[in-house]
Amino acid sequence: MTDQAAVEKRLAALRELIDEYNYHYYVLDDPSVPDVEYDRLMRELIALEAANPALVTADSPTQRVGASTTMTSFAEVRHEIPMLSLDNAFSDEEMDDFDRRVRERLASEETVEYDCEPKLDGLALSLRYEHGRLVYGATRGDGYAGEDITANVRTLPSIPLKLRGEHFPEKLEVRGEVYMPKAGFERLNNMLTNAGEKTFVNPRNAAAGSLRQKDPSVTARRPLEFCAYSVAVADASHLPDTQSGMLEQVQQWGFRINPEMRVTRGIKGCLDYYREMMEKRDDLPYEIDGIVFKVNRLDLQNQLGFISRAPRWAIAYKFPAQEVMTVVRDVEFQVGRTGAVTPVARLEPVFVGGVTVSNATLHNMDEIHRLDLHRGDAVIVRRAGDVIPQVVKVIPERRPADATVVELPTSCPVCGSDVLQVEGEAVARCTGGLYCAAQRKEAIKHFASRRAMDIEGLGDRLVELLVDEGLISSVADLYVLREDQVAGLERMGQKSATNLIQAIDGSRRPELWRFIYALGIREVGEATAKALAQDFGDLKALQEADLERLQLVNDVGPIVAGHVHSFFRQPHNLETIEALIERGVHWQAPETRPAERPLAGQTYVLTGTLQTMTRDEAKARLEALGAKVSGSVSAKTSCVVAGEAAGSKLTKAESLGIRVVDEQGFLALLAELAG
Ligand code: 5U1
């Protein structure tokens, strides 16, 4: 074989492998190789193409990054078959009517079989393939002509650039929805916030904004996915005879279809599926706004035909709206455990997403300014999942003449202490500390909560009562509460009082991590509390640790270390801990003692490729031995593990005189420490 032929063969093999891995990862949601192996093949392909630019093909998996151009407008594409819209139903009765109309038109008494699919909240897209290659991707537009967004569409990993298999129609048009999964939307908005840029209101807008970018390299960085729901142009001989069968076929050709798709019978099956999905809606990784029901048999679909621009054989049964309009009656300021003063909108109650909402968080003053929100404004409120309802936007045309500007209070609404806003921070805080009843109450509620000291029966309302009645003012006071003091309180009988005192008594021996978590140190959540407990093994060692030592703990950076350090230097915190100990609270040491974590306090860096394990495995092994694993080499690095093809990190370690071990040395170290 010539050199050229060998390169071409390797390029083809690499592309095929990567396409296959992409299909498993993005379409089937079932990764078939570890990330490192995928990355290795991709790097090899990029290098080989860079050395042989004449051999780069348009459908190579490397060509998805989106060349950074700035188009000025999108060309028009006429749809060979119009892109239809769907009729909507908003009640069971309207669904009943739909099913009855279908049976009447078919002149059939038989129960109809329906294909049921979640209706994704995104943008409709039509993808045209000729001879198995993607020719263009177009938006719906007015249904007859849309915009050519091929350059952007090509960057989505769940859209095949060429079809899988060999048996596909010469011309194929697959239609579906482009959407942004909830997690990707959160990440994108966090990133935009950190960069000081405008965030998106919801995943749908984020998907639309990302897909209609004039610069495809921006689209390429956005977490967009495509899910197919119909085939518009195809030689019928290539297609099965049902809607569900057709989608399964489309999946074979390389497209993601909705894993929740199901076939049911009759209206009862449809309504059962609808309710099931409504329950499941908040747990799905993407947003849906209803269910689409389609007559499953394609011959019956043909018989039913269309009316205006919607098919008679399909309907979208919408879920209750998640965005509604209401009015801001007032804006109040709440004080949290850490003193954060948070504005909350008190709303004219509205029914949204299945519940009545009368409050929405406004986060901080920056958010109020961004929204330009006044008391009295008409606003759009959004409730998605079980997150706190948000104010999405103000409707300025509806602002009443008596609307008032919202200002940050200068003193705490609970204790009257000064409210301060540190420069550069969005959050304003009450300076009252534990003098502030709101902060005390929140600190005690957190201390008693299930994941912390787990004091059964000590709920939020009872904590408020105990503080308001002057029976407790700190968490240590809980352990000298008497039954007779509690029994007289509102809705507290003798039995409940006995149970509460027993529960408080039973909480005296928490695991160390729970005790640390219960203290309510800023930025110390459960995971950090566990890492601190595991690393230090005892509260005293943690209390005495300096900033450098704290940062040796996994996932503890300078900010968290600063909060922990400062917490243990406040006299009132030390007094509270002492009082707790005096009153019989003592923690259980972690099961793995520091002595069994021989690499505690050491920082390792992994670089290059290891042959015997993945990088994640190596990291987990090191962390189990107590080491912190960092991504970069510095003077603080204890040791660098250098696999094959290690690069700049190895050079830097050598220049700093840091200990370096190769894979053999690393395995020997693990064996030795495992004992
Ligand atoms: N899941 C799904 N969404 N959706 C939207 N199926 C579906 N079908 C549609 C639309 C507009 O139209 C069909 C008539 C092809």
PDB file of N, CA, C and O in Angstrom, residues 117-155:
ATOM      1  N   GLU A 117     -45.750  11.110  22.072  1.00  0.00           N
ATOM      2  CA  GLU A 117     -44.382  11.643  22.256  1.00  0.00           C
ATOM      3  C   GLU A 117     -44.438  12.938  23.046  1.00  0.00           C
ATOM      4  O   GLU A 117     -45.327  13.754  22.810  1.00  0.00           O
ATOM      5  N   PRO A 118     -43.473  13.159  23.946  1.00  0.00           N
ATOM      6  CA  PRO A 118     -43.404  14.448  24.626  1.00  0.00           C
ATOM      7  C   PRO A 118     -43.200  15.552  23.593  1.00  0.00           C
ATOM      8  O   PRO A 118     -42.531  15.343  22.583  1.00  0.00           O
ATOM      9  N   LYS A 119     -43.801  16.703  23.829  1.00  0.00           N
ATOM     10  CA  LYS A 119     -43.616  17.843  22.923  1.00  0.00           C
ATOM     11  C   LYS A 119     -42.496  18.707  23.492  1.00  0.00           C
ATOM     12  O   LYS A 119     -42.668  19.367  24.519  1.00  0.00           O
ATOM     13  N   LEU A 120     -41.353  18.636  22.849  1.00  0.00           N
ATOM     14  CA  LEU A 120     -40.185  19.369  23.352  1.00  0.00           C
ATOM     15  C   LEU A 120     -40.382  20.862  23.141  1.00  0.00           C
ATOM     16  O   LEU A 120     -40.961  21.280  22.132  1.00  0.00           O
ATOM     17  N   ASP A 121     -39.884  21.650  24.102  1.00  0.00           N
ATOM     18  CA  ASP A 121     -40.050  23.095  24.001  1.00  0.00           C
ATOM     19  C   ASP A 121     -38.797  23.680  23.352  1.00  0.00           C
ATOM     20  O   ASP A 121     -37.859  24.080  24.027  1.00  0.00           O
ATOM     21  N   GLY A 122     -38.773  23.649  22.017  1.00  0.00           N
ATOM     22  CA  GLY A 122     -37.594  24.156  21.299  1.00  0.00           C
ATOM     23  C   GLY A 122     -38.017  24.780  19.987  1.00  0.00           C
ATOM     24  O   GLY A 122     -39.018  25.492  19.933  1.00  0.00           O
ATOM     25  N   LEU A 123     -37.260  24.477  18.942  1.00  0.00           N
ATOM     26  CA  LEU A 123     -37.521  25.046  17.613  1.00  0.00           C
ATOM     27  C   LEU A 123     -37.590  23.949  16.573  1.00  0.00           C
ATOM     28  O   LEU A 123     -36.716  23.069  16.559  1.00  0.00           O
ATOM     29  N   ALA A 124     -38.561  24.042  15.654  1.00  0.00           N
ATOM     30  CA  ALA A 124     -38.686  23.005  14.630  1.00  0.00           C
ATOM     31  C   ALA A 124     -37.565  23.177  13.594  1.00  0.00           C
ATOM     32  O   ALA A 124     -37.182  24.294  13.250  1.00  0.00           O
ATOM     33  N   LEU A 125     -37.049  22.031  13.146  1.00  0.00           N
ATOM     34  CA  LEU A 125     -35.957  22.055  12.176  1.00  0.00           C
ATOM     35  C   LEU A 125     -36.195  20.969  11.135  1.00  0.00           C
ATOM     36  O   LEU A 125     -36.648  19.872  11.468  1.00  0.00           O
ATOM     37  N   SER A 126     -35.905  21.271   9.872  1.00  0.00           N
ATOM     38  CA  SER A 126     -36.019  20.272   8.820  1.00  0.00           C
ATOM     39  C   SER A 126     -34.625  19.996   8.268  1.00  0.00           C
ATOM     40  O   SER A 126     -33.893  20.930   7.932  1.00  0.00           O
ATOM     41  N   LEU A 127     -34.259  18.722   8.186  1.00  0.00           N
ATOM     42  CA  LEU A 127     -32.915  18.350   7.732  1.00  0.00           C
ATOM     43  C   LEU A 127     -33.034  17.573   6.427  1.00  0.00           C
ATOM     44  O   LEU A 127     -33.724  16.547   6.370  1.00  0.00           O
ATOM     45  N   ARG A 128     -32.357  18.053   5.411  1.00  0.00           N
ATOM     46  CA  ARG A 128     -32.466  17.433   4.096  1.00  0.00           C
ATOM     47  C   ARG A 128     -31.204  16.599   3.811  1.00  0.00           C
ATOM     48  O   ARG A 128     -30.074  17.112   3.925  1.00  0.00           O
ATOM     49  N   TYR A 129     -31.394  15.323   3.454  1.00  0.00           N
ATOM     50  CA  TYR A 129     -30.276  14.445   3.100  1.00  0.00           C
ATOM     51  C   TYR A 129     -30.456  13.979   1.660  1.00  0.00           C
ATOM     52  O   TYR A 129     -31.573  13.628   1.259  1.00  0.00           O
ATOM     53  N   GLU A 130     -29.379  13.996   0.907  1.00  0.00           N
ATOM     54  CA  GLU A 130     -29.428  13.429  -0.442  1.00  0.00           C
ATOM     55  C   GLU A 130     -28.262  12.460  -0.574  1.00  0.00           C
ATOM     56  O   GLU A 130     -27.137  12.795  -0.171  1.00  0.00           O
ATOM     57  N   HIS A 131     -28.554  11.273  -1.039  1.00  0.00           N
ATOM     58  CA  HIS A 131     -27.552  10.184  -1.113  1.00  0.00           C
ATOM     59  C   HIS A 131     -26.865  10.015   0.238  1.00  0.00           C
ATOM     60  O   HIS A 131     -25.664   9.771   0.312  1.00  0.00           O
ATOM     61  N   GLY A 132     -27.605  10.189   1.286  1.00  0.00           N
ATOM     62  CA  GLY A 132     -27.075   9.927   2.632  1.00  0.00           C
ATOM     63  C   GLY A 132     -26.281  11.064   3.240  1.00  0.00           C
ATOM     64  O   GLY A 132     -25.810  10.942   4.367  1.00  0.00           O
ATOM     65  N   ARG A 133     -26.101  12.179   2.506  1.00  0.00           N
ATOM     66  CA  ARG A 133     -25.313  13.309   3.043  1.00  0.00           C
ATOM     67  C   ARG A 133     -26.229  14.462   3.413  1.00  0.00           C
ATOM     68  O   ARG A 133     -27.175  14.751   2.662  1.00  0.00           O
ATOM     69  N   LEU A 134     -25.892  15.150   4.499  1.00  0.00           N
ATOM     70  CA  LEU A 134     -26.671  16.326   4.889  1.00  0.00           C
ATOM     71  C   LEU A 134     -26.483  17.429   3.845  1.00  0.00           C
ATOM     72  O   LEU A 134     -25.348  17.814   3.545  1.00  0.00           O
ATOM     73  N   VAL A 135     -27.588  17.904   3.266  1.00  0.00           N
ATOM     74  CA  VAL A 135     -27.496  18.946   2.249  1.00  0.00           C
ATOM     75  C   VAL A 135     -27.808  20.311   2.866  1.00  0.00           C
ATOM     76  O   VAL A 135     -27.118  21.275   2.645  1.00  0.00           O
ATOM     77  N   TYR A 136     -28.892  20.362   3.636  1.00  0.00           N
ATOM     78  CA  TYR A 136     -29.156  21.604   4.353  1.00  0.00           C
ATOM     79  C   TYR A 136     -30.034  21.362   5.574  1.00  0.00           C
ATOM     80  O   TYR A 136     -30.688  20.330   5.692  1.00  0.00           O
ATOM     81  N   GLY A 137     -30.036  22.355   6.448  1.00  0.00           N
ATOM     82  CA  GLY A 137     -30.939  22.379   7.592  1.00  0.00           C
ATOM     83  C   GLY A 137     -31.678  23.702   7.534  1.00  0.00           C
ATOM     84  O   GLY A 137     -31.066  24.734   7.265  1.00  0.00           O
ATOM     85  N   ALA A 138     -33.016  23.652   7.729  1.00  0.00           N
ATOM     86  CA  ALA A 138     -33.792  24.890   7.598  1.00  0.00           C
ATOM     87  C   ALA A 138     -34.792  25.032   8.732  1.00  0.00           C
ATOM     88  O   ALA A 138     -35.334  24.037   9.231  1.00  0.00           O
ATOM     89  N   THR A 139     -35.030  26.281   9.116  1.00  0.00           N
ATOM     90  CA  THR A 139     -36.047  26.554  10.144  1.00  0.00           C
ATOM     91  C   THR A 139     -37.433  26.423   9.522  1.00  0.00           C
ATOM     92  O   THR A 139     -37.565  26.354   8.290  1.00  0.00           O
ATOM     93  N   ARG A 140     -38.447  26.459  10.352  1.00  0.00           N
ATOM     94  CA  ARG A 140     -39.809  26.313   9.858  1.00  0.00           C
ATOM     95  C   ARG A 140     -40.253  27.549   9.076  1.00  0.00           C
ATOM     96  O   ARG A 140     -40.937  27.432   8.064  1.00  0.00           O
ATOM     97  N   GLY A 141     -39.860  28.725   9.556  1.00  0.00           N
ATOM     98  CA  GLY A 141     -40.302  29.972   8.913  1.00  0.00           C
ATOM     99  C   GLY A 141     -41.806  30.068   8.952  1.00  0.00           C
ATOM    100  O   GLY A 141     -42.419  29.821   9.991  1.00  0.00           O
ATOM    101  N   ASP A 142     -42.423  30.352   7.777  1.00  0.00           N
ATOM    102  CA  ASP A 142     -43.899  30.442   7.772  1.00  0.00           C
ATOM    103  C   ASP A 142     -44.530  29.091   7.415  1.00  0.00           C
ATOM    104  O   ASP A 142     -45.716  28.997   7.130  1.00  0.00           O
ATOM    105  N   GLY A 143     -43.726  28.046   7.406  1.00  0.00           N
ATOM    106  CA  GLY A 143     -44.245  26.709   7.091  1.00  0.00           C
ATOM    107  C   GLY A 143     -43.961  26.339   5.637  1.00  0.00           C
ATOM    108  O   GLY A 143     -43.832  25.166   5.308  1.00  0.00           O
ATOM    109  N   TYR A 144     -43.864  27.364   4.760  1.00  0.00           N
ATOM    110  CA  TYR A 144     -43.598  27.098   3.336  1.00  0.00           C
ATOM    111  C   TYR A 144     -42.141  27.390   2.983  1.00  0.00           C
ATOM    112  O   TYR A 144     -41.557  26.740   2.142  1.00  0.00           O
ATOM    113  N   ALA A 145     -41.569  28.375   3.638  1.00  0.00           N
ATOM    114  CA  ALA A 145     -40.157  28.698   3.410  1.00  0.00           C
ATOM    115  C   ALA A 145     -39.529  29.093   4.740  1.00  0.00           C
ATOM    116  O   ALA A 145     -40.143  29.810   5.541  1.00  0.00           O
ATOM    117  N   GLY A 146     -38.311  28.582   4.968  1.00  0.00           N
ATOM    118  CA  GLY A 146     -37.613  28.924   6.211  1.00  0.00           C
ATOM    119  C   GLY A 146     -36.229  29.450   5.897  1.00  0.00           C
ATOM    120  O   GLY A 146     -35.929  29.772   4.738  1.00  0.00           O
ATOM    121  N   GLU A 147     -35.389  29.528   6.921  1.00  0.00           N
ATOM    122  CA  GLU A 147     -34.040  30.055   6.730  1.00  0.00           C
ATOM    123  C   GLU A 147     -33.032  28.910   6.674  1.00  0.00           C
ATOM    124  O   GLU A 147     -33.149  27.927   7.424  1.00  0.00           O
ATOM    125  N   ASP A 148     -32.056  29.070   5.803  1.00  0.00           N
ATOM    126  CA  ASP A 148     -31.002  28.072   5.655  1.00  0.00           C
ATOM    127  C   ASP A 148     -29.977  28.265   6.772  1.00  0.00           C
ATOM    128  O   ASP A 148     -29.208  29.219   6.762  1.00  0.00           O
ATOM    129  N   ILE A 149     -29.991  27.350   7.755  1.00  0.00           N
ATOM    130  CA  ILE A 149     -29.054  27.496   8.877  1.00  0.00           C
ATOM    131  C   ILE A 149     -28.087  26.298   8.918  1.00  0.00           C
ATOM    132  O   ILE A 149     -27.661  25.857   9.984  1.00  0.00           O
ATOM    133  N   THR A 150     -27.749  25.801   7.716  1.00  0.00           N
ATOM    134  CA  THR A 150     -26.912  24.594   7.607  1.00  0.00           C
ATOM    135  C   THR A 150     -25.603  24.717   8.391  1.00  0.00           C
ATOM    136  O   THR A 150     -25.226  23.784   9.111  1.00  0.00           O
ATOM    137  N   ALA A 151     -24.931  25.869   8.250  1.00  0.00           N
ATOM    138  CA  ALA A 151     -23.612  25.988   8.888  1.00  0.00           C
ATOM    139  C   ALA A 151     -23.736  25.809  10.400  1.00  0.00           C
ATOM    140  O   ALA A 151     -22.861  25.213  11.042  1.00  0.00           O
ATOM    141  N   ASN A 152     -24.829  26.282  10.984  1.00  0.00           N
ATOM    142  CA  ASN A 152     -25.024  26.140  12.426  1.00  0.00           C
ATOM    143  C   ASN A 152     -25.433  24.722  12.796  1.00  0.00           C
ATOM    144  O   ASN A 152     -24.948  24.138  13.763  1.00  0.00           O
ATOM    145  N   VAL A 153     -26.349  24.177  11.987  1.00  0.00           N
ATOM    146  CA  VAL A 153     -26.880  22.841  12.232  1.00  0.00           C
ATOM    147  C   VAL A 153     -25.769  21.781  12.240  1.00  0.00           C
ATOM    148  O   VAL A 153     -25.781  20.840  13.025  1.00  0.00           O
ATOM    149  N   ARG A 154     -24.810  21.979  11.377  1.00  0.00           N
ATOM    150  CA  ARG A 154     -23.706  21.002  11.258  1.00  0.00           C
ATOM    151  C   ARG A 154     -22.899  20.879  12.551  1.00  0.00           C
ATOM    152  O   ARG A 154     -22.201  19.896  12.753  1.00  0.00           O
ATOM    153  N   THR A 155     -22.980  21.882  13.417  1.00  0.00           N
ATOM    154  CA  THR A 155     -22.157  21.831  14.635  1.00  0.00           C
ATOM    155  C   THR A 155     -22.812  20.989  15.732  1.00  0.00           C
ATOM    156  O   THR A 155     -22.199  20.733  16.755  1.00  0.00           O
TER     157      THR A 155
END
